[in-house]
XYZ file of C-alpha atoms in Angstrom:
656
model
C 12.816 7.711 -35.545
C 14.133 11.292 -35.524
C 14.308 13.500 -32.450
C 11.234 15.532 -33.329
C 8.985 12.500 -33.834
C 10.306 10.774 -30.716
C 9.653 13.835 -28.583
C 5.929 13.497 -29.233
C 5.912 11.103 -26.300
C 6.686 13.946 -23.898
C 3.786 14.582 -21.548
C 1.295 17.399 -22.210
C 2.128 20.857 -20.880
C 0.815 21.849 -17.455
C 0.740 25.598 -18.082
C -0.165 26.919 -21.547
C 2.358 29.764 -21.259
C 5.390 27.475 -21.017
C 7.605 27.668 -24.096
C 8.408 24.447 -25.952
C 12.100 23.690 -25.669
C 14.113 21.189 -27.673
C 17.017 19.244 -26.195
C 16.921 16.457 -23.676
C 19.072 18.121 -21.068
C 16.455 20.432 -19.645
C 16.461 19.684 -15.936
C 12.695 19.358 -15.819
C 9.739 19.075 -18.121
C 7.132 21.472 -16.784
C 4.548 19.271 -18.435
C 4.975 16.710 -15.680
C 3.594 19.120 -13.136
C 0.154 17.980 -14.252
C 0.803 14.761 -12.352
C 1.230 16.472 -9.013
C -1.020 19.488 -9.462
C -0.332 22.634 -11.463
C 0.808 25.596 -9.442
C -1.736 28.348 -8.936
C 0.511 30.531 -6.815
C 0.946 34.107 -8.065
C 4.150 34.830 -9.917
C 4.227 38.587 -10.446
C 7.671 39.929 -9.605
C 8.098 42.920 -7.353
C 8.605 44.104 -3.853
C 5.981 41.749 -2.452
C 8.410 38.821 -2.539
C 9.953 37.304 0.553
C 12.407 34.464 0.985
C 9.625 32.216 2.247
C 7.374 33.030 -0.704
C 10.126 32.405 -3.256
C 10.915 29.071 -1.621
C 7.243 28.063 -1.643
C 6.953 28.958 -5.315
C 9.973 26.791 -6.112
C 8.648 23.864 -4.055
C 5.292 24.152 -5.843
C 6.979 23.974 -9.239
C 6.362 27.574 -10.320
C 10.027 28.053 -11.164
C 9.715 31.166 -13.325
C 7.862 33.036 -10.588
C 10.341 31.775 -7.993
C 13.267 33.024 -10.088
C 11.626 36.432 -10.474
C 11.203 36.543 -6.722
C 14.834 35.736 -6.058
C 15.924 38.433 -8.526
C 13.661 40.972 -6.831
C 15.226 40.061 -3.492
C 18.741 40.269 -4.957
C 18.103 43.805 -6.155
C 17.557 44.920 -2.569
C 20.791 43.614 -1.015
C 24.517 43.531 -1.665
C 27.534 41.293 -1.164
C 27.258 37.627 -0.262
C 23.508 37.887 0.351
C 22.993 39.167 -3.198
C 25.110 36.328 -4.614
C 23.021 33.769 -2.712
C 19.768 35.148 -4.162
C 21.264 35.265 -7.667
C 22.275 31.611 -7.371
C 18.778 30.693 -6.226
C 17.353 32.562 -9.224
C 19.706 30.720 -11.580
C 18.729 27.372 -10.062
C 15.042 28.214 -10.530
C 15.462 29.278 -14.149
C 17.469 26.154 -14.921
C 14.666 24.080 -13.421
C 12.327 25.997 -15.723
C 14.556 25.261 -18.722
C 15.479 28.925 -19.270
C 19.210 28.768 -19.956
C 19.534 32.382 -21.094
C 18.301 34.016 -17.916
C 20.000 31.398 -15.733
C 23.339 32.185 -17.352
C 22.719 35.925 -16.952
C 22.086 35.463 -13.215
C 25.221 33.337 -12.814
C 27.303 35.978 -14.609
C 26.372 38.523 -11.940
C 27.697 36.384 -9.072
C 30.997 37.516 -7.563
C 33.914 35.522 -8.991
C 35.223 33.587 -7.232
C 32.150 33.121 -5.045
C 32.287 32.928 -1.265
C 33.261 29.429 -0.039
C 29.768 28.898 1.365
C 28.281 29.568 -2.086
C 30.878 27.826 -4.250
C 29.010 24.530 -4.532
C 25.810 26.210 -5.751
C 27.778 28.322 -8.226
C 29.640 25.423 -9.840
C 26.544 23.225 -9.791
C 24.797 25.951 -11.756
C 27.625 26.010 -14.300
C 27.470 22.221 -14.504
C 23.736 22.350 -15.223
C 24.338 24.908 -17.971
C 26.972 22.614 -19.480
C 24.545 19.692 -19.443
C 21.866 21.894 -20.992
C 24.290 22.799 -23.774
C 25.061 19.067 -24.303
C 28.686 19.824 -23.423
C 29.883 17.014 -21.127
C 33.395 18.493 -20.849
C 32.119 21.815 -19.483
C 29.717 20.029 -17.153
C 32.465 17.755 -15.817
C 34.877 20.643 -15.306
C 32.271 22.540 -13.306
C 31.498 19.520 -11.103
C 35.215 18.960 -10.516
C 35.370 22.329 -8.732
C 32.657 21.454 -6.216
C 33.368 20.073 -2.736
C 31.170 16.954 -2.304
C 32.200 16.714 1.363
C 30.217 19.896 1.998
C 27.193 18.988 -0.118
C 23.764 19.427 1.361
C 21.180 16.802 0.415
C 19.718 19.130 -2.224
C 23.168 19.815 -3.682
C 23.914 16.110 -3.874
C 20.694 15.592 -5.807
C 21.627 18.404 -8.232
C 25.101 16.962 -8.752
C 23.701 13.493 -9.480
C 21.275 14.994 -12.003
C 24.198 16.556 -13.880
C 26.243 13.351 -13.670
C 23.317 11.394 -15.084
C 23.062 13.739 -18.051
C 26.824 13.499 -18.601
C 26.559 9.698 -18.735
C 23.819 9.955 -21.348
C 26.045 12.290 -23.364
C 28.941 9.844 -22.977
C 26.774 7.071 -24.495
C 26.367 5.170 -21.231
C 22.570 4.961 -20.911
C 22.647 2.080 -18.425
C 24.984 3.966 -16.109
C 22.880 7.113 -16.453
C 19.632 5.327 -15.641
C 21.190 3.447 -12.735
C 22.521 6.683 -11.237
C 19.254 8.563 -11.669
C 17.176 5.690 -10.277
C 19.415 5.735 -7.207
C 19.100 9.534 -7.077
C 15.437 9.147 -6.165
C 16.543 8.105 -2.681
C 17.680 11.684 -2.031
C 14.456 13.345 -3.182
C 11.852 14.479 -0.711
C 8.732 15.355 -2.689
C 6.503 13.879 -5.357
C 7.324 16.770 -7.674
C 11.068 16.090 -7.397
C 10.519 12.392 -8.111
C 8.425 13.181 -11.174
C 11.126 15.584 -12.394
C 13.682 12.807 -11.959
C 11.517 10.435 -14.010
C 11.363 12.996 -16.797
C 15.141 13.466 -16.624
C 15.562 9.751 -17.319
C 12.973 9.840 -20.068
C 14.539 12.859 -21.776
C 17.871 11.033 -21.902
C 16.338 7.839 -23.280
C 14.520 9.707 -26.041
C 17.791 10.764 -27.677
C 19.903 7.739 -26.771
C 21.116 5.410 -29.520
C 18.637 2.467 -29.693
C 21.482 0.005 -30.325
C 23.185 1.180 -27.126
C 19.905 0.750 -25.255
C 19.528 -2.837 -26.522
C 23.089 -3.733 -25.560
C 22.654 -2.175 -22.125
C 19.363 -4.036 -21.586
C 21.066 -7.363 -22.241
C 23.763 -6.594 -19.674
C 21.614 -5.357 -16.782
C 19.920 -7.485 -14.132
C 18.230 -4.564 -12.383
C 14.481 -4.612 -13.081
C 14.011 -0.851 -12.681
C 16.954 -0.011 -14.921
C 15.922 -2.652 -17.453
C 12.377 -1.338 -17.537
C 13.540 2.168 -18.379
C 15.876 0.887 -21.089
C 13.139 -1.284 -22.602
C 10.751 1.654 -22.608
C 13.352 3.754 -24.420
C 13.795 0.993 -27.010
C 10.032 0.851 -27.455
C 9.845 4.580 -28.136
C 12.733 4.422 -30.586
C 11.135 2.055 -33.077
C 7.405 2.267 -32.477
C 4.889 4.224 -34.485
C 2.565 6.546 -32.618
C -0.500 4.360 -33.167
C 1.246 1.222 -31.948
C 2.849 2.804 -28.889
C 0.011 2.010 -26.535
C -0.079 -1.646 -27.554
C 3.652 -1.880 -27.079
C 3.413 -0.364 -23.620
C 0.814 -2.971 -22.640
C 3.338 -5.705 -23.389
C 6.104 -3.701 -21.681
C 3.969 -3.315 -18.583
C 3.450 -7.054 -18.258
C 7.220 -7.530 -18.214
C 7.786 -4.690 -15.743
C 4.786 -4.589 -13.354
C 4.817 -1.720 -10.893
C 7.673 0.054 -12.702
C 8.316 3.675 -11.625
C 7.685 4.923 -15.179
C 4.011 4.018 -14.751
C 3.529 6.788 -12.200
C 4.613 9.548 -14.553
C 6.064 9.031 -17.992
C 3.762 6.278 -19.275
C 0.784 8.288 -18.136
C 1.635 10.866 -20.789
C 1.109 8.622 -23.810
C -0.878 5.659 -22.428
C -3.239 7.106 -19.804
C -5.560 4.106 -19.912
C -2.785 1.991 -18.408
C -2.463 4.262 -15.387
C -6.249 4.292 -14.929
C -6.747 0.561 -15.210
C -8.072 0.549 -18.773
C -6.692 -2.902 -19.640
C -9.382 -5.539 -19.222
C -9.120 -9.349 -19.325
C -11.104 -11.212 -21.971
C -11.875 -14.347 -19.975
C -12.217 -14.626 -16.174
C -12.413 -18.018 -14.454
C -13.674 -18.736 -10.926
C -12.355 -21.859 -9.190
C -14.605 -22.488 -6.163
C -16.360 -25.351 -4.357
C -20.038 -24.973 -5.256
C -21.376 -28.214 -3.798
C -20.581 -30.506 -0.901
C -19.647 -29.339 2.578
C -18.010 -26.116 1.413
C -20.603 -25.376 -1.265
C -22.359 -22.624 0.675
C -19.091 -20.783 1.238
C -17.976 -21.061 -2.377
C -21.412 -20.042 -3.666
C -21.444 -16.899 -1.518
C -17.998 -15.882 -2.772
C -19.147 -16.566 -6.340
C -22.204 -14.365 -5.800
C -19.948 -11.558 -4.598
C -17.799 -11.798 -7.713
C -20.795 -11.987 -10.070
C -22.565 -9.085 -8.358
C -19.512 -6.866 -8.799
C -19.035 -8.123 -12.366
C -22.625 -7.191 -13.327
C -22.336 -3.754 -11.732
C -19.047 -3.045 -13.530
C -19.817 -4.405 -16.972
C -23.585 -4.001 -17.346
C -23.214 -1.129 -19.802
C -20.243 -2.546 -21.751
C -20.677 -4.302 -25.076
C -17.380 -6.185 -24.865
C -17.463 -7.376 -21.264
C -15.097 -10.210 -20.311
C -16.460 -13.727 -20.418
C -16.737 -15.338 -16.997
C -16.800 -19.086 -16.275
C -17.172 -20.965 -13.001
C -15.481 -24.300 -12.235
C -16.830 -26.395 -9.342
C -13.874 -27.716 -7.365
C -16.154 -30.151 -5.545
C -16.374 -32.050 -8.832
C -12.905 -31.471 -10.265
C -9.385 -31.692 -8.848
C -7.869 -28.248 -8.359
C -4.865 -28.450 -10.691
C -6.962 -30.154 -13.385
C -9.546 -27.363 -13.182
C -6.816 -24.714 -13.304
C -5.205 -26.239 -16.376
C -8.599 -26.557 -18.058
C -9.383 -22.882 -17.356
C -6.040 -21.784 -18.843
C -6.530 -24.064 -21.856
C -9.993 -22.603 -22.436
C -8.575 -19.098 -22.589
C -8.743 -17.726 -19.055
C -6.390 -14.777 -18.638
C -7.460 -14.045 -15.027
C -8.349 -16.676 -12.415
C -9.971 -16.118 -9.020
C -9.805 -18.919 -6.445
C -9.573 -21.411 -4.928
C -10.449 -20.855 -1.252
C -9.898 -24.148 0.611
C -6.418 -24.457 2.068
C -5.451 -27.786 0.399
C -6.495 -26.423 -2.991
C -4.525 -23.241 -2.466
C -1.438 -25.219 -1.474
C -1.800 -27.360 -4.592
C -1.774 -24.305 -6.841
C 1.073 -22.670 -4.938
C 3.190 -25.738 -5.731
C 2.014 -25.924 -9.352
C 4.787 -25.379 -11.903
C 2.783 -25.449 -15.133
C 1.541 -22.514 -17.236
C 0.026 -19.747 -15.137
C -2.021 -16.617 -15.632
C -2.624 -13.839 -13.071
C -4.398 -15.563 -10.168
C -6.032 -14.310 -6.967
C -5.864 -17.062 -4.347
C -8.601 -16.648 -1.738
C -6.526 -18.062 1.094
C -2.881 -18.031 2.139
C -0.597 -20.933 1.137
C 1.297 -22.889 3.754
C 4.607 -21.976 2.167
C 5.877 -18.604 3.320
C 8.212 -17.771 0.454
C 7.081 -16.095 -2.745
C 5.221 -18.939 -4.436
C 4.772 -17.404 -7.910
C 5.006 -13.968 -9.434
C 1.617 -14.550 -11.116
C -0.211 -15.621 -7.944
C -1.458 -13.293 -5.239
C -2.973 -14.366 -1.915
C -5.962 -12.578 -0.418
C -8.217 -13.787 2.366
C -10.028 -12.984 5.550
C -7.137 -13.768 7.847
C -7.859 -13.386 11.560
C -4.152 -12.619 11.976
C -4.681 -9.397 10.029
C -7.326 -8.403 12.549
C -5.093 -9.344 15.484
C -2.400 -7.038 14.118
C -4.983 -4.327 13.552
C -6.214 -4.804 17.121
C -2.679 -4.199 18.374
C -2.490 -0.965 16.387
C -5.936 0.109 17.605
C -5.004 -0.577 21.226
C -1.719 1.301 20.938
C -3.327 4.295 19.214
C -5.821 4.492 22.085
C -2.933 4.876 24.497
C -2.714 1.340 25.850
C 0.759 -0.037 26.486
C 0.287 -3.155 28.656
C -1.972 -5.912 27.414
C -3.110 -9.381 28.344
C -4.775 -11.817 25.952
C -7.614 -14.304 26.333
C -7.649 -16.777 23.453
C -9.213 -20.100 22.453
C -7.196 -23.289 22.695
C -5.737 -24.660 19.491
C -3.788 -23.351 16.524
C -6.138 -20.446 15.840
C -5.540 -19.015 19.299
C -1.790 -19.438 18.851
C -1.830 -17.591 15.535
C -3.863 -14.741 16.993
C -1.518 -14.412 19.961
C 1.616 -14.425 17.791
C 0.224 -11.806 15.418
C -1.023 -9.511 18.208
C 2.155 -9.842 20.249
C 4.490 -9.165 17.305
C 2.617 -6.035 16.259
C 2.023 -4.691 19.774
C 5.644 -5.251 20.755
C 6.914 -3.631 17.557
C 4.885 -0.521 18.386
C 6.380 -0.317 21.866
C 3.757 -2.106 23.947
C 4.079 -5.288 25.975
C 1.899 -8.385 26.307
C 2.240 -9.283 29.980
C 0.369 -12.567 29.992
C -2.206 -14.710 28.206
C -4.594 -17.539 28.966
C -6.348 -20.068 26.742
C -9.990 -20.958 27.294
C -11.822 -24.069 26.076
C -14.539 -22.833 23.694
C -16.917 -25.670 24.632
C -16.798 -24.866 28.361
C -19.322 -22.575 30.031
C -17.248 -21.457 33.030
C -13.931 -19.690 32.422
C -13.344 -18.481 35.974
C -10.049 -20.282 36.449
C -8.541 -18.826 33.291
C -9.671 -15.300 34.161
C -8.447 -15.574 37.757
C -5.017 -16.660 36.545
C -4.932 -13.944 33.906
C -5.888 -11.233 36.398
C -3.645 -12.698 39.169
C -6.663 -13.062 41.450
C -5.321 -16.403 42.647
C -2.279 -14.532 44.016
C -4.597 -12.170 45.886
C -6.475 -15.089 47.476
C -3.201 -16.800 48.408
C -1.995 -13.640 50.161
C -5.260 -13.474 52.140
C -4.949 -17.094 53.239
C -1.359 -16.609 54.403
C -2.363 -13.541 56.438
C -5.345 -15.325 57.984
C -3.217 -18.311 58.989
C -0.563 -16.016 60.436
C -3.054 -14.042 62.566
C -5.255 -17.007 63.393
C -8.501 -15.145 62.694
C -10.749 -14.228 59.737
C -9.981 -10.898 58.017
C -12.084 -8.517 55.985
C -11.156 -9.384 52.411
C -11.983 -8.340 48.869
C -9.957 -9.913 46.030
C -7.941 -7.434 43.972
C -6.925 -7.966 40.379
C -3.584 -6.932 38.948
C -3.130 -3.196 38.317
C -0.468 -3.328 35.614
C -2.835 -4.004 32.683
C -4.685 -1.426 30.597
C -6.268 -3.518 27.786
C -7.458 -7.067 27.061
C -7.158 -8.639 23.615
C -9.988 -11.130 23.151
C -9.937 -13.816 20.460
C -13.431 -15.254 20.907
C -16.478 -15.861 18.750
C -19.822 -14.264 19.590
C -21.063 -17.114 21.780
C -17.850 -17.339 23.820
C -17.601 -13.559 24.147
C -21.108 -13.436 25.656
C -19.844 -15.803 28.345
C -16.465 -14.203 28.893
C -17.384 -10.517 29.098
C -19.732 -10.909 32.126
C -17.212 -13.201 33.790
C -14.500 -10.583 33.344
C -16.774 -8.079 35.021
C -17.490 -10.538 37.866
C -13.756 -10.990 38.400
C -13.090 -7.252 38.836
C -11.893 -6.682 35.254
C -15.046 -5.056 33.924
C -13.370 -1.645 33.719
C -10.607 -2.799 31.368
C -11.053 -2.035 27.655
C -11.549 -5.131 25.506
C -10.464 -5.199 21.849
C -11.415 -8.159 19.671
C -11.536 -9.540 16.145
C -14.695 -9.597 14.034
C -15.535 -13.078 15.339
C -17.312 -11.488 18.326
C -19.898 -10.006 15.944
C -22.575 -12.171 14.334
C -24.012 -9.990 11.562
C -26.762 -12.535 10.847
C -28.316 -12.068 14.298
C -30.749 -9.284 15.162
C -30.807 -10.291 18.831
C -29.501 -7.595 21.214
C -26.114 -8.484 22.720
C -25.944 -6.399 25.882
C -23.433 -8.860 27.350
C -20.934 -7.581 24.779
C -21.302 -3.886 25.627
C -17.981 -2.070 25.559
C -16.126 -4.498 23.292
C -14.391 -2.851 20.339
C -13.925 -5.119 17.350
C -12.533 -5.174 13.821
C -15.078 -5.405 11.038
C -15.301 -5.118 7.271
C -16.132 -1.579 6.102
C -19.333 -2.666 4.358
C -20.737 -3.777 7.725
C -19.291 -0.740 9.486
C -20.956 1.491 6.916
C -24.246 -0.323 7.400
C -24.014 0.384 11.131
C -24.002 4.063 10.183
C -27.195 3.623 8.245
C -25.469 3.765 4.869
C -26.641 1.609 1.977
C -24.125 -0.978 0.759
C -24.216 -3.602 -2.015
C -25.175 -6.094 0.698
C -28.601 -4.481 1.019
C -29.459 -5.127 -2.628
C -29.006 -8.900 -2.386
C -29.700 -9.876 1.237
C -33.369 -10.675 0.574
C -32.723 -12.700 -2.589
C -29.464 -14.465 -1.696
C -29.941 -16.212 1.636
C -26.233 -17.021 2.022
C -25.356 -13.324 1.971
C -27.291 -12.642 5.165
C -25.472 -15.477 6.918
C -22.029 -14.820 5.439
C -21.838 -11.156 4.298
C -18.078 -11.135 4.719
C -17.650 -13.883 2.133
C -19.828 -11.946 -0.310
C -17.580 -8.922 0.273
C -14.548 -11.194 -0.214
C -15.827 -12.093 -3.682
C -16.393 -8.423 -4.492
C -12.840 -7.495 -3.512
C -11.372 -10.539 -5.259
C -12.610 -9.202 -8.600
C -11.367 -5.694 -7.768
C -7.891 -7.025 -6.992
C -7.903 -9.394 -9.947
C -8.626 -6.598 -12.405
C -5.970 -4.380 -10.806
C -3.394 -7.180 -10.925
C -4.248 -7.969 -14.538
C -3.866 -4.302 -15.530
C -0.702 -3.994 -13.395
C -2.409 -1.032 -11.766
C -2.019 -1.562 -8.033
C -1.611 1.753 -6.193
C 1.357 1.787 -3.836
C -0.879 2.963 -1.001
C -3.319 0.098 -1.535
C -6.981 -0.255 -2.462
C -9.941 0.524 -0.218
C -12.392 -2.300 -0.756
C -15.372 -4.018 0.796
C -13.332 -6.080 3.274
C -10.710 -3.496 4.242
C -7.867 -1.382 2.989
C -5.781 -3.853 0.993
C -2.015 -3.464 0.582
C 0.238 -5.855 -1.333
C 3.368 -6.943 0.522
C 6.669 -8.179 -0.917
C 5.588 -11.822 -0.741
C 2.508 -11.433 -2.934
C 0.046 -11.338 -0.024
C -2.624 -8.693 0.389
C -2.786 -7.436 3.971
C -6.119 -6.091 5.224
C -6.696 -3.110 7.484
C -10.274 -3.314 8.832
C -12.839 -0.831 10.031
C -13.798 -0.635 13.699
C -17.027 -0.906 15.691
C -18.139 -1.163 19.320
C -21.053 -2.734 21.154
C -23.242 -0.137 22.845
C -26.688 -0.810 24.293
C -26.533 -4.291 22.850
C -25.936 -3.081 19.286
C -22.789 -2.656 17.189
C -22.064 0.963 16.278
C -19.362 2.375 14.033
C -16.152 3.685 15.560
C -14.364 4.132 12.290
C -14.832 7.652 11.058
C -11.590 7.309 9.069
C -13.128 4.636 6.983
C -10.623 2.696 5.222
C -13.380 0.464 4.050
C -12.697 -3.087 4.609
C -11.406 -5.463 6.982
C -12.991 -8.676 7.793
C -12.987 -12.248 8.854
C -15.475 -14.917 7.880
C -17.165 -17.268 10.239
C -13.887 -18.994 10.943
C -15.407 -21.422 13.424
C -17.652 -22.736 10.660
C -14.659 -23.078 8.383
C -12.772 -24.996 11.071
C -15.556 -27.570 11.089
C -14.575 -28.666 7.580
C -11.935 -31.054 8.939
C -9.078 -31.402 6.475
C -10.594 -28.966 3.983
C -10.006 -25.942 6.163
C -10.159 -22.664 4.308
C -10.001 -19.146 5.564
C -9.510 -19.826 9.266
C -6.255 -21.636 8.604
C -3.949 -18.861 7.543
C -0.259 -18.947 7.004
C 1.394 -19.657 10.398
């Protein structure tokens, strides 16, 4: 493929007035500005320019206007100040790809330049050398700089020139490695996009044989992805490019080129246009967990129908009942029958079985978290309604409200331990402190002893008794709770919370804020819960939105699907599972996460999706929305019901 035909993969121009320029060494392709917003700032040169305005124009990517501004400023001063403005103009024109005017500006700078301006001067000459595809001139210019006095911006400019020199010296792997590392010194999205284009420009004119040899020798996924993309462009026809990029993307999921370069010739990849052909659901649909699995299935199917109702070639979807078939057997059958995306299972033993499975895999969304903590498989992603997520979110919520000293009141057993660990780790990391905690027995009706110990009321009574014995007479006495606490973290279900909140008030702790997980809220009950007034709690955004009076997909099915009214969070879980599955399949997961029905979902390094929930509060016996930010989605199912499933414990039993 010749240079002209290969350059067709350059992204479309942002501004129609930009001149087309040949040659890979242009510092930036203005076309890429379309990815971060085209500049609309005025660019007419003249006396209206100021230093601040010229800098803003440069930062916005309007380099020609910025250069004109710097030249206008230079015409009004003399000496070192004039040289500084001329150098800024040259830098701007080089960024714009205008070598002629950049060179003219550099020629007007005093020679030799002042020591404080020497680095910018020789960097400019180095950029001109790279533009001219003259590595010797570029290297000579860089050799006259003083790296010990580089600013961060100057270091980034120097690395850009060095990267271009390496391309010219037929070292594409070294060039890509250097420019990938250069991103660490860049401070804006525009600069990062320009860096991506710098890599791409070099790959477009690199020798394909050198690219193949370099790809075989590198173990760096980012570097390898760039090299493979360059190879693809070198021997692929225009019509086949998109298909080739689909295969490339599967080998390099989440690669930096997806954010910029690939978007120029395969926009459907960046917008999630790749669809699976066959989706399989692995869920228990009968037996003790049948109601849970059926509700999740209904959430998936509801979202599927809404998404594909108007499409002629919608994916096929099949459901496998894990109550009738062993998990691994069902998984292998689904893969054999053509599934290219699998959602499920949800019960913990089934999830663990798949996490340990070493056979053929396809992209899979596990609806619970495996027991193993290491990365179980690059094709498997874990997503669930973990109460630990809500405990961490509660810590953040408490800290953001100004609370710094917390105590915790939690149920006995492993669930209470997990909640405490998660809350304490997050709260401590933020700078708060958990001063104490107590466990209550969920089956008990009176929790006075636990609350008295938590609030140090027993110490107050002991002090009174010692004073009375010392004086030999009764004293006027009112117990006093500890004063060093400003928030209570409560890990109780709705029934326990209705016992605990009044008892906290009775034991002089009614004025302390209480922050809880979604377990305190029973969305299936219309009964007023005045005992819970004042409790803030995490909740999935769909339910938070409904508290505002907004219509959600729950409203369309509550009357026809009885399980949805009882377990709306599981229905939302199914909805989000399909959203995540399609994003994983298309390799189109935004770095800042996805706002879904159960929370804002962010993928961590271990393949787990972490949830950030919405927030609500009980007022006048009713839950009301607190979350005006709405990151839709954060939730926890009826974990107590899940815990009743003995050894088949699903969502409540999250990764310890």
